[in-house]
PDB file of C-alpha atoms in Angstrom:
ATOM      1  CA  UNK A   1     141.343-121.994 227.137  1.00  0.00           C
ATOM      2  CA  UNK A   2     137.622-122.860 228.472  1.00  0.00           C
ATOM      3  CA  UNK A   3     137.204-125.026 231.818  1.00  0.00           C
ATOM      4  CA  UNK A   4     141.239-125.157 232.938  1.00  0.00           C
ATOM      5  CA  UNK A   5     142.207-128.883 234.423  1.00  0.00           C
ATOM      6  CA  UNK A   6     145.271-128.796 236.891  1.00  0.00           C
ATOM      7  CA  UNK A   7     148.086-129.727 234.511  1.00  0.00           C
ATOM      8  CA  UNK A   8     146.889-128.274 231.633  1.00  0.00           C
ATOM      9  CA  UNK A   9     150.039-126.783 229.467  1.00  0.00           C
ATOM     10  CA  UNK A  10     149.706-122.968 228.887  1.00  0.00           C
ATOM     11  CA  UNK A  11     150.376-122.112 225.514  1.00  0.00           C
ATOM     12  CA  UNK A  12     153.868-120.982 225.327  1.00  0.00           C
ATOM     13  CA  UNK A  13     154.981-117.366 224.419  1.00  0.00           C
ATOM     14  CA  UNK A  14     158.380-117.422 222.445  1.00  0.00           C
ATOM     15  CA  UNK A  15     160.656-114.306 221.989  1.00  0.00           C
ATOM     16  CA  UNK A  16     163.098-114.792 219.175  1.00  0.00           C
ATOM     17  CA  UNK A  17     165.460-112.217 219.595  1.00  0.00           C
ATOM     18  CA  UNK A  18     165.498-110.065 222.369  1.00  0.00           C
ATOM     19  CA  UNK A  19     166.122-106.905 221.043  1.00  0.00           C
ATOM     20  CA  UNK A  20     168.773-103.901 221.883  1.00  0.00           C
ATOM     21  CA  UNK A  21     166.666-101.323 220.558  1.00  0.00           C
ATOM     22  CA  UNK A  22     163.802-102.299 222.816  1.00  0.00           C
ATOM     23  CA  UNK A  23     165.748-102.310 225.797  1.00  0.00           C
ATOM     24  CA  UNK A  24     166.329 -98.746 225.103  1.00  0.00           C
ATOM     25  CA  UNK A  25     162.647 -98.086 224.818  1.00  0.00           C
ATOM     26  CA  UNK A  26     162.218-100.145 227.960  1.00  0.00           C
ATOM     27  CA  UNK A  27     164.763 -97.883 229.511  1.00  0.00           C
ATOM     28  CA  UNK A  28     162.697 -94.874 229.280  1.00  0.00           C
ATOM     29  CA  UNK A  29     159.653 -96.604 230.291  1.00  0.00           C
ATOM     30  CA  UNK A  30     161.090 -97.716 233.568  1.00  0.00           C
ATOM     31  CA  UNK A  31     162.759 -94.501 233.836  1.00  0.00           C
ATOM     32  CA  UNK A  32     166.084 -96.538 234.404  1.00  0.00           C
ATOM     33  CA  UNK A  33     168.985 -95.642 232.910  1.00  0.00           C
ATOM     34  CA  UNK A  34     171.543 -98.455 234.456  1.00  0.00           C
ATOM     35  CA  UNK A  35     173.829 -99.005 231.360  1.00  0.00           C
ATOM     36  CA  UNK A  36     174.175-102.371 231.921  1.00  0.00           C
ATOM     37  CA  UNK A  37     170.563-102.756 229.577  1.00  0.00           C
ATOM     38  CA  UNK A  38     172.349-100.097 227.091  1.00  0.00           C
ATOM     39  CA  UNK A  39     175.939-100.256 226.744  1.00  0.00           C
ATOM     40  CA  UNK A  40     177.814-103.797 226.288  1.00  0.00           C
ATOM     41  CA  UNK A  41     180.824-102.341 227.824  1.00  0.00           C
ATOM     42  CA  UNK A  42     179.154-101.550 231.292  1.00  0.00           C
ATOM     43  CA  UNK A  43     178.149-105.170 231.196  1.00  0.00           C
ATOM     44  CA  UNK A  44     181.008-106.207 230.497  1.00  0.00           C
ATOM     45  CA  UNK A  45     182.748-103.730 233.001  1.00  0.00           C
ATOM     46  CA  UNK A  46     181.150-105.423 236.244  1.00  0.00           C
ATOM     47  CA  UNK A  47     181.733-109.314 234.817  1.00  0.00           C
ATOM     48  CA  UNK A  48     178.012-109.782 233.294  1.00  0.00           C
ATOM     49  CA  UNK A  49     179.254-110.549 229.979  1.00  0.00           C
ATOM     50  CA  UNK A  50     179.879-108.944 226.939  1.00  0.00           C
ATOM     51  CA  UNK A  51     176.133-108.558 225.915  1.00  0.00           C
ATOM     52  CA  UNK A  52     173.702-105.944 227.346  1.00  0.00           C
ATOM     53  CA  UNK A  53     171.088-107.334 229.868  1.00  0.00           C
ATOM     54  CA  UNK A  54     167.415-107.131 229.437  1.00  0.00           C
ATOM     55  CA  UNK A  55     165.241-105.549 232.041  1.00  0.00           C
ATOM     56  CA  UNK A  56     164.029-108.146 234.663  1.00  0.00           C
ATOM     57  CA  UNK A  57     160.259-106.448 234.779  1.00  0.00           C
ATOM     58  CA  UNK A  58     160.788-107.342 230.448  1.00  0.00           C
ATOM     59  CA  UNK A  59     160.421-111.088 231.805  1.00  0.00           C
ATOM     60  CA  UNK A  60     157.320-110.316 233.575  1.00  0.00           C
ATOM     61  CA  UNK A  61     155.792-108.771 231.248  1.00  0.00           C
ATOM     62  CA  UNK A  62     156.443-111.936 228.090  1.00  0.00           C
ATOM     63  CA  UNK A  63     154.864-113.795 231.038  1.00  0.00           C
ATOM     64  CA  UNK A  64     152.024-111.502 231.905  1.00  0.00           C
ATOM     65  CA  UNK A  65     151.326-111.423 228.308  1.00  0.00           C
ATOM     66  CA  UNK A  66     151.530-115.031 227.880  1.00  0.00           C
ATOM     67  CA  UNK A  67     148.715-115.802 230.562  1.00  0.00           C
ATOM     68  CA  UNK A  68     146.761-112.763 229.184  1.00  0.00           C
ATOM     69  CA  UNK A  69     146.800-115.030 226.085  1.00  0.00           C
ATOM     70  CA  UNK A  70     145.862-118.671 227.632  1.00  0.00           C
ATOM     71  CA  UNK A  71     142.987-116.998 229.738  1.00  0.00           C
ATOM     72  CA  UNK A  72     141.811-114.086 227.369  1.00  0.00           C
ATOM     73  CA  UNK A  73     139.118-111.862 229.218  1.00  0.00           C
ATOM     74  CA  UNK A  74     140.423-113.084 232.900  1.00  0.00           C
ATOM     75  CA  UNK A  75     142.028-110.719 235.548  1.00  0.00           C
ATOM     76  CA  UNK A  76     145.332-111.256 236.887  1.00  0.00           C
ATOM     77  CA  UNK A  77     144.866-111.146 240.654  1.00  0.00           C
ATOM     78  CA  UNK A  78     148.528-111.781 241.279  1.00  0.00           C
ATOM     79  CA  UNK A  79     152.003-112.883 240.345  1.00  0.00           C
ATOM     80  CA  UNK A  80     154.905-114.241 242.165  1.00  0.00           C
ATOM     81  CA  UNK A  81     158.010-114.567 240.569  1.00  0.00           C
ATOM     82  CA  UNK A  82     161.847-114.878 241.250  1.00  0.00           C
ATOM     83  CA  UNK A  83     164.701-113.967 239.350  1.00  0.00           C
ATOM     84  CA  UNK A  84     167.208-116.856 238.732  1.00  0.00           C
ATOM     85  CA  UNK A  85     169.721-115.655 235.450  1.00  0.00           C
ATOM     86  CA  UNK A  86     170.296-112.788 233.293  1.00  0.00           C
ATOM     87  CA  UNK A  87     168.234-112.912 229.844  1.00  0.00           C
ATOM     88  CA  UNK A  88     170.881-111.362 227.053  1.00  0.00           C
ATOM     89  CA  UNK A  89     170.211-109.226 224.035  1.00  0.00           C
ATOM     90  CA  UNK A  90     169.645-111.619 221.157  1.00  0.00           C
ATOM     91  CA  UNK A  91     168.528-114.741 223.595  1.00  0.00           C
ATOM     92  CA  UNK A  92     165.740-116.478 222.461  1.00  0.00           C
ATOM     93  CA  UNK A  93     162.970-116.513 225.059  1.00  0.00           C
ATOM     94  CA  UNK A  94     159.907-118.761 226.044  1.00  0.00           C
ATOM     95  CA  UNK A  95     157.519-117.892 229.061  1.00  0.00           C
ATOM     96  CA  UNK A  96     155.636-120.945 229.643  1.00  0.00           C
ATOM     97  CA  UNK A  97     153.129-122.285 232.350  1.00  0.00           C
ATOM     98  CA  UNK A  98     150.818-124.923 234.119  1.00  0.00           C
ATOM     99  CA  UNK A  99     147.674-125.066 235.668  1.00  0.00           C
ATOM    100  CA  UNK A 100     148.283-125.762 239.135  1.00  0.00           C
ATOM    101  CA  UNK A 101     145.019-125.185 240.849  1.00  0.00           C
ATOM    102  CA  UNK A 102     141.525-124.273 240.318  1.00  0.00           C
ATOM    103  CA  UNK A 103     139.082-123.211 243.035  1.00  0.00           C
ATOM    104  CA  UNK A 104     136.162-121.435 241.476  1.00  0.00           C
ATOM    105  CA  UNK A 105     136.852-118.702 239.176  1.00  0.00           C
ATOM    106  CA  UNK A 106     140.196-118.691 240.645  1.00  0.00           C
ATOM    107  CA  UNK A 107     142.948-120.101 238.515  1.00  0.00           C
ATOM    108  CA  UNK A 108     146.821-120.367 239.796  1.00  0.00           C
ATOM    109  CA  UNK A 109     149.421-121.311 237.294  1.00  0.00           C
ATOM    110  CA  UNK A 110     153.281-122.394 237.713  1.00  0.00           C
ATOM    111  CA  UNK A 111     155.056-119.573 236.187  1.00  0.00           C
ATOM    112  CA  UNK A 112     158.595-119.640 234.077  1.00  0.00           C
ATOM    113  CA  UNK A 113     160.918-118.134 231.286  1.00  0.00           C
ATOM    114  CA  UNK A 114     163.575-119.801 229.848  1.00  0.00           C
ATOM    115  CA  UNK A 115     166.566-119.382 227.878  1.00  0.00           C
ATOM    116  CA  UNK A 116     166.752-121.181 225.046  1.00  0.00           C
ATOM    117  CA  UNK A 117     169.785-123.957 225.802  1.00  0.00           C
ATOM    118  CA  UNK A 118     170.767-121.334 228.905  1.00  0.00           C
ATOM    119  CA  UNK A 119     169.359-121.006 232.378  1.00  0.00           C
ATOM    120  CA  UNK A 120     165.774-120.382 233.576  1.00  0.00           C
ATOM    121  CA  UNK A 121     165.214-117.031 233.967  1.00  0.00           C
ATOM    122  CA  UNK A 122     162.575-116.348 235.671  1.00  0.00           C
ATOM    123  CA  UNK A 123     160.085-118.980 238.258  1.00  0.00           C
ATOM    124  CA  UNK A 124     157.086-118.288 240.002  1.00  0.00           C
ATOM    125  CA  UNK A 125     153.445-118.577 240.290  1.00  0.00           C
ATOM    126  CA  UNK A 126     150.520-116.137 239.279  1.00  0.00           C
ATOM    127  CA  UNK A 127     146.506-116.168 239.610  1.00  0.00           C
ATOM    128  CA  UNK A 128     143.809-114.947 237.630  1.00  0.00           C
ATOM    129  CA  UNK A 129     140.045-114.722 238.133  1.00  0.00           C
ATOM    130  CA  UNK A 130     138.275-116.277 235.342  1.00  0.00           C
ATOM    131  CA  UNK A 131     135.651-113.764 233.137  1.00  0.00           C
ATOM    132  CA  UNK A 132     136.989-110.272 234.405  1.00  0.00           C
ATOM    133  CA  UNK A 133     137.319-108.615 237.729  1.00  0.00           C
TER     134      UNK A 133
ATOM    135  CA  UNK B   1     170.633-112.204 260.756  1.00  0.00           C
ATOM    136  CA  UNK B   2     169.736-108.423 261.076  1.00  0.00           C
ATOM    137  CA  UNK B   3     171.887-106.307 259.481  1.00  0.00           C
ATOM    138  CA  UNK B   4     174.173-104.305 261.630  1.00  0.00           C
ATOM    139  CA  UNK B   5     173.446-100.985 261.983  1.00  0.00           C
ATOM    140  CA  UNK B   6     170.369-101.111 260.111  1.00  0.00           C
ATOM    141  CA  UNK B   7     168.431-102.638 262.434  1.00  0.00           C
ATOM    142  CA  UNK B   8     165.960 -99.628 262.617  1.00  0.00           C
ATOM    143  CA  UNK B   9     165.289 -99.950 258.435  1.00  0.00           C
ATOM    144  CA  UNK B  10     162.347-102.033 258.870  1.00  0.00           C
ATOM    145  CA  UNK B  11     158.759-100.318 258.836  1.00  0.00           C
ATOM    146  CA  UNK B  12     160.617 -96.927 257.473  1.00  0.00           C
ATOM    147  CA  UNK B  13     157.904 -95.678 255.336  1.00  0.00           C
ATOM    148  CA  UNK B  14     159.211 -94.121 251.894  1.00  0.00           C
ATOM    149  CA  UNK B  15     158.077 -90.994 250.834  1.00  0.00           C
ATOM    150  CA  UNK B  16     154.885 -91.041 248.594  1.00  0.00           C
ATOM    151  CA  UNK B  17     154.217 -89.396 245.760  1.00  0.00           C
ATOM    152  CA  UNK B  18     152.147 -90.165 242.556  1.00  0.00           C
ATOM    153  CA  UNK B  19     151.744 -91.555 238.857  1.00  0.00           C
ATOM    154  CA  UNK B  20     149.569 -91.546 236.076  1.00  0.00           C
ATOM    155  CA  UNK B  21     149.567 -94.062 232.971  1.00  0.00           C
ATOM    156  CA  UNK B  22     150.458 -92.639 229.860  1.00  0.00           C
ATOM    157  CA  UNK B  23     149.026 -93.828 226.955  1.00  0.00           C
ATOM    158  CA  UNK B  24     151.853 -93.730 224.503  1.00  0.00           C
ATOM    159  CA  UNK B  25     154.110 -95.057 227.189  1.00  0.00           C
ATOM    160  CA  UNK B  26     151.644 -97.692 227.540  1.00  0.00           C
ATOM    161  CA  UNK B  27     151.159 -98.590 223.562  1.00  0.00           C
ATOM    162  CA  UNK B  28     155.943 -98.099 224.251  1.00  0.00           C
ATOM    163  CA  UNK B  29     155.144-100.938 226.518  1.00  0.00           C
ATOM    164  CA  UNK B  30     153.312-103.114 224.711  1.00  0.00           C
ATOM    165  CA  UNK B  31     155.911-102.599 221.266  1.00  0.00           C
ATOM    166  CA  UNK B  32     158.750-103.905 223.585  1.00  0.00           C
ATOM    167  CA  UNK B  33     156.599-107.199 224.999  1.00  0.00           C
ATOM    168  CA  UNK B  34     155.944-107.473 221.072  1.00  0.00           C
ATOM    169  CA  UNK B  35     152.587-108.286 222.388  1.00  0.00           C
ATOM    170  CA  UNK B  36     149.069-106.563 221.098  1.00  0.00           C
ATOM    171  CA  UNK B  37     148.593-103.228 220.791  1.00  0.00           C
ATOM    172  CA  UNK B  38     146.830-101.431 224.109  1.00  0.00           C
ATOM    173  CA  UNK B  39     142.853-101.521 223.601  1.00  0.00           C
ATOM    174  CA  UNK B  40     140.973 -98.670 225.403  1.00  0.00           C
ATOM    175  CA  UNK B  41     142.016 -97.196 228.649  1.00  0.00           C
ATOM    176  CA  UNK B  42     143.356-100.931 230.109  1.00  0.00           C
ATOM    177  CA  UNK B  43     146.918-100.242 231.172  1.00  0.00           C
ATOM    178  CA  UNK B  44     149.012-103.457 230.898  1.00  0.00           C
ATOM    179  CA  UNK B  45     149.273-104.792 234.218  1.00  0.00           C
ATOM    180  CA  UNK B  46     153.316-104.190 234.166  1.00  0.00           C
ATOM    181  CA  UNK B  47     152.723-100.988 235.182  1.00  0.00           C
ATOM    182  CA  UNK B  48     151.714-102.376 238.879  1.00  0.00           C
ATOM    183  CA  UNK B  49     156.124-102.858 238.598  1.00  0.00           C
ATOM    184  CA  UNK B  50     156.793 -99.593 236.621  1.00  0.00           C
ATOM    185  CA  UNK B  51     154.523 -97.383 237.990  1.00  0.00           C
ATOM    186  CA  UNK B  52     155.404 -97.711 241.745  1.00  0.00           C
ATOM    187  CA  UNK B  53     158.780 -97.607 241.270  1.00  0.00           C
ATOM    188  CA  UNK B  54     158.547 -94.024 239.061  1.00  0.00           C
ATOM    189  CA  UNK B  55     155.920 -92.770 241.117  1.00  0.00           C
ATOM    190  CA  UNK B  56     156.923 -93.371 244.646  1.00  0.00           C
ATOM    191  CA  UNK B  57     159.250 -90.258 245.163  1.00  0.00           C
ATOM    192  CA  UNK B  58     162.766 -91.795 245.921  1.00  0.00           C
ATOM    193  CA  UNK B  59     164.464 -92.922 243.384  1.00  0.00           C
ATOM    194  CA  UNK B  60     166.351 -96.393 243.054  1.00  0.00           C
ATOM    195  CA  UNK B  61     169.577 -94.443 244.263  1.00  0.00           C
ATOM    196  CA  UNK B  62     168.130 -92.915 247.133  1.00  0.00           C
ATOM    197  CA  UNK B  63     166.282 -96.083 248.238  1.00  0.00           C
ATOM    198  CA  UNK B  64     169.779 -98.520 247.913  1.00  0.00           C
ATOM    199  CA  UNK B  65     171.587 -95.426 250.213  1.00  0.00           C
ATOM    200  CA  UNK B  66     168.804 -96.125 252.538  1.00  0.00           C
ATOM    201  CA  UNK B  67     170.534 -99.689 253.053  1.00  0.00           C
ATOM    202  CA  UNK B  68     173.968 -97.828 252.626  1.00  0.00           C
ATOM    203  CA  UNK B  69     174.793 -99.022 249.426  1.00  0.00           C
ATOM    204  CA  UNK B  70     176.079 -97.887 246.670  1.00  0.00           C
ATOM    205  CA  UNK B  71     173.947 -98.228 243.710  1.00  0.00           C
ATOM    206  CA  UNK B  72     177.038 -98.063 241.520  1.00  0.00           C
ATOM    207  CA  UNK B  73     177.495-101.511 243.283  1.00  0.00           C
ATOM    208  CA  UNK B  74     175.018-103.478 241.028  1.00  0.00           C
ATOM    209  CA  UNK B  75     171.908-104.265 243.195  1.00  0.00           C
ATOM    210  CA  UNK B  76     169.903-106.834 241.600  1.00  0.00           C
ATOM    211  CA  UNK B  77     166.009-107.480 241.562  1.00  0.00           C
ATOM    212  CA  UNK B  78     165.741-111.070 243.214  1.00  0.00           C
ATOM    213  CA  UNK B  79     162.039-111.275 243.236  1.00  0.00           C
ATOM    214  CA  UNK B  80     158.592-109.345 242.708  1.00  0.00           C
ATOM    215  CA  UNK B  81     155.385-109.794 243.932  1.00  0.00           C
ATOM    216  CA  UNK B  82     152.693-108.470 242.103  1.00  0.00           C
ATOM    217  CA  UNK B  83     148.895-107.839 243.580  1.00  0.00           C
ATOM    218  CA  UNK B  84     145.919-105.955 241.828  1.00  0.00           C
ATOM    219  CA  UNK B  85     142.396-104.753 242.969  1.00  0.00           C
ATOM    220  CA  UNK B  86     141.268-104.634 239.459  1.00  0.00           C
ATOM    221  CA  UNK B  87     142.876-103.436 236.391  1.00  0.00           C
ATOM    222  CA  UNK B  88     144.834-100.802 236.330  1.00  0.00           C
ATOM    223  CA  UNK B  89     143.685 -97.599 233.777  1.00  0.00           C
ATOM    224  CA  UNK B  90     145.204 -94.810 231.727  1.00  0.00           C
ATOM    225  CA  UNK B  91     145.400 -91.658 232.688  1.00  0.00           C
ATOM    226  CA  UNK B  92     144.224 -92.692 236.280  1.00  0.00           C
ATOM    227  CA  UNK B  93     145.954 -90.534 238.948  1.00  0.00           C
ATOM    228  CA  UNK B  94     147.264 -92.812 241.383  1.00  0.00           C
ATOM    229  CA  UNK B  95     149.146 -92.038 245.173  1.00  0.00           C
ATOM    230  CA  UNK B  96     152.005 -93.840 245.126  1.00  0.00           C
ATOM    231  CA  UNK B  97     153.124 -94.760 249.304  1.00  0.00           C
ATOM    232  CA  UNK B  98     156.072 -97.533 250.106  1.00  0.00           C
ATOM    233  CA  UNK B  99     157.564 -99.178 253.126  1.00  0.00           C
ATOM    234  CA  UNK B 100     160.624-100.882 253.882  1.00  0.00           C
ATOM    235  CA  UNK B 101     159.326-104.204 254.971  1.00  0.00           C
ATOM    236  CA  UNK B 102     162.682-106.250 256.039  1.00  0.00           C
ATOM    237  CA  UNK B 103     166.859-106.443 255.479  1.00  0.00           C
ATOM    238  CA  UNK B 104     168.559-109.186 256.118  1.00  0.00           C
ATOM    239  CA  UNK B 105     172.305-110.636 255.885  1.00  0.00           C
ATOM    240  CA  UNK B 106     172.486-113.705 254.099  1.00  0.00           C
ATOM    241  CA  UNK B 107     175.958-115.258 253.239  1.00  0.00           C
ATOM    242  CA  UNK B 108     176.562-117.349 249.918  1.00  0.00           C
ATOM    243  CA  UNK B 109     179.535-118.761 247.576  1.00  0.00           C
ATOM    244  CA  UNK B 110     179.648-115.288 246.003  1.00  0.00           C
ATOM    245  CA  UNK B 111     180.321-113.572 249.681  1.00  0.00           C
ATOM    246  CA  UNK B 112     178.021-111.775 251.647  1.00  0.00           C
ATOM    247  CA  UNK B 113     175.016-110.134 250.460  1.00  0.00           C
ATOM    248  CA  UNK B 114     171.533-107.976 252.324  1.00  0.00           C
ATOM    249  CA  UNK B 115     167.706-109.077 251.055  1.00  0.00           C
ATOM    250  CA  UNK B 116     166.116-105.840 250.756  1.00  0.00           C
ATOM    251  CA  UNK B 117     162.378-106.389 251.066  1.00  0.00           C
ATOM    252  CA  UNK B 118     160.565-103.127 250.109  1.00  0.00           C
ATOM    253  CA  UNK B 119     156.562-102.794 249.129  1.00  0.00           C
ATOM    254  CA  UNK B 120     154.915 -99.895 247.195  1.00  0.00           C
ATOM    255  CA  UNK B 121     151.039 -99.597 246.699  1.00  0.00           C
ATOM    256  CA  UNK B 122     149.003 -97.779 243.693  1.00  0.00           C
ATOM    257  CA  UNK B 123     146.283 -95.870 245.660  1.00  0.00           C
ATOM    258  CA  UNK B 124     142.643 -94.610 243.610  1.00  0.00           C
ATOM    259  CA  UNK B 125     141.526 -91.940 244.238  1.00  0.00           C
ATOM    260  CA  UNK B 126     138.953 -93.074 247.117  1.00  0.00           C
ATOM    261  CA  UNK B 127     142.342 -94.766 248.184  1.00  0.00           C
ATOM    262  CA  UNK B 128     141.553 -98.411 247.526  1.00  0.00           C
ATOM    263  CA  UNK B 129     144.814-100.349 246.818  1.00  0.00           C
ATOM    264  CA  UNK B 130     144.477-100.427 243.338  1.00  0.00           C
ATOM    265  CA  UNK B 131     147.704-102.589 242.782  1.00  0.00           C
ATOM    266  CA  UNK B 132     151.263-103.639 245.462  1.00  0.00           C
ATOM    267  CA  UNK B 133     154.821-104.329 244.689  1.00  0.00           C
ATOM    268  CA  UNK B 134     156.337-106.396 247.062  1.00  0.00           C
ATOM    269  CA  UNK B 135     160.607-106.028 245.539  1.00  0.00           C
ATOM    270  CA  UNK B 136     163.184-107.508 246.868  1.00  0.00           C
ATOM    271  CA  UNK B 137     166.580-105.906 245.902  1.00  0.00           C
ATOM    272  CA  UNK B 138     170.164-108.469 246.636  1.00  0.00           C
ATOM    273  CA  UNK B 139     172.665-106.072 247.937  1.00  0.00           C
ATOM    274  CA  UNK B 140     176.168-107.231 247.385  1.00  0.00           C
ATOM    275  CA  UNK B 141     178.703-106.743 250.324  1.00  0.00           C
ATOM    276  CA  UNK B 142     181.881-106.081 248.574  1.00  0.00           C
ATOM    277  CA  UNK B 143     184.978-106.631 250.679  1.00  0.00           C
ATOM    278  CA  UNK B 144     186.223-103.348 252.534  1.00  0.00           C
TER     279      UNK B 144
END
């Protein structure tokens, strides 16, 4: 994206299927082993459902990736984001966004993921700096 | 509302420790985004998230006892805030130094819960910030 206009769309990022076997990787990544992201019956266990859960910091990272994509050589400066609903394994996933201001080389976007016919996941804001850091 | 007994929480600093970006982790990383494959020594800027919270030396545990809860309870990430000098880089060492910033008592439809505000900063080695994590953590009350 050359010359962002407040407004413009961001390319959405879809995720298909989120996927059991890379919550486990994610697991050892984050060093986390809550069981809720690798055993359905923990999940189940404390009322979350009878799916395993996918790492919040997963979210911000389809989303990180996504502006990484719409603004390719910029620098993320920032990111603000909240965490509304669970994303489940085998949810379908888009992290989408909006130009919301421009000042400079200084871009700030809307921010969200959503769940396919569920909940938004995920809402925030982030900024980049245009051409690098 | 402060949170009884834990009024004293805020501006407790956490005790620091340190982290370096592995490369395999970070192409690990990348696999589960399913987004491209790592190029040079970049380190996806996730790690601003992962790498504070592996490298500061309390773990999750140790930080919800802090609050006196019971991690076994189910604390939840409510919200992150993410801030960067510059990108972050593999096999970097970084410090790794916290703070509890804030708890407070909120109550909902769900019951009572705490807002545990905690930040953790990625430190170069001529200790510029090199990236923050601003976390907040909802602390369910369960009923005695």
């Amino acid at each position: 994206m050359t010359a962002p206009q407040v407004g413009d769309e961001l390319p959405p990022r879809t995720i298909d299927s989120v996927s059991v076997e890379r919550m486990k990787t994610m697991a050892v990544v984050l060093d986390d082993p809550n069981p809720i992201h690798l055993d359905p019956a923990a999940a189940k266990a404390l009322g979350l459902g009878d799916r395993v859960i996918n790492q919040g910091p997963t979210g911000v990272g389809y989303l990180l990736d996504m502006l990484a994509a719409a603004f390719p050589g910029a620098t993320v400066r920032k990111v603000e984001l909240r965490f509304l609903a669970n994303v489940l394994a085998g949810d379908k996933v888009v992290a989408a966004g909006r130009v919301a201001a421009v000042e400079d080389d200084e871009v700030t976007c809307e921010l969200w993921l959503d769940v396919e016919g569920g909940p938004r996941a995920i809402s925030g804001r982030g900024a980049l700096i245009l051409g690098g850091s | 509302m402060a949170v009884p007994g834990l009024e004293n929480l805020p501006g407790r600093e956490l005790p620091a420790g340190s982290f370096t970006i592995d490369a395999v982790e970070n192409a690990d990383l990348a696999t589960v985004l399913e987004g491209p494959p790592p190029g040079g020594d970049e380190a996806h800027p996730l790690w601003a998230y992962i790498a504070t919270q592996r490298g500061i030396d309390i773990s999750v545990a140790e930080l919800c006892a802090l609050a006196d809860f019971d991690v076994a309870d189910g604390p939840m990430l409510g919200s992150t805030e993410l801030t960067y000098g510059g990108p972050l880089k593999v096999g970097v060492d970084y410090e790794v130094k916290g703070e509890i910033l804030d708890i407070v008592r909120k109550e909902g439809q769900s019951g009572t819960f705490d807002i545990l505000t905690f930040r953790e900063r990625l430190l170069d080695a001529e200790g510029a910030e090199a990236a923050a994590a601003t976390n907040t953590f909802i602390l369910p009350r369960r009923p005695a």
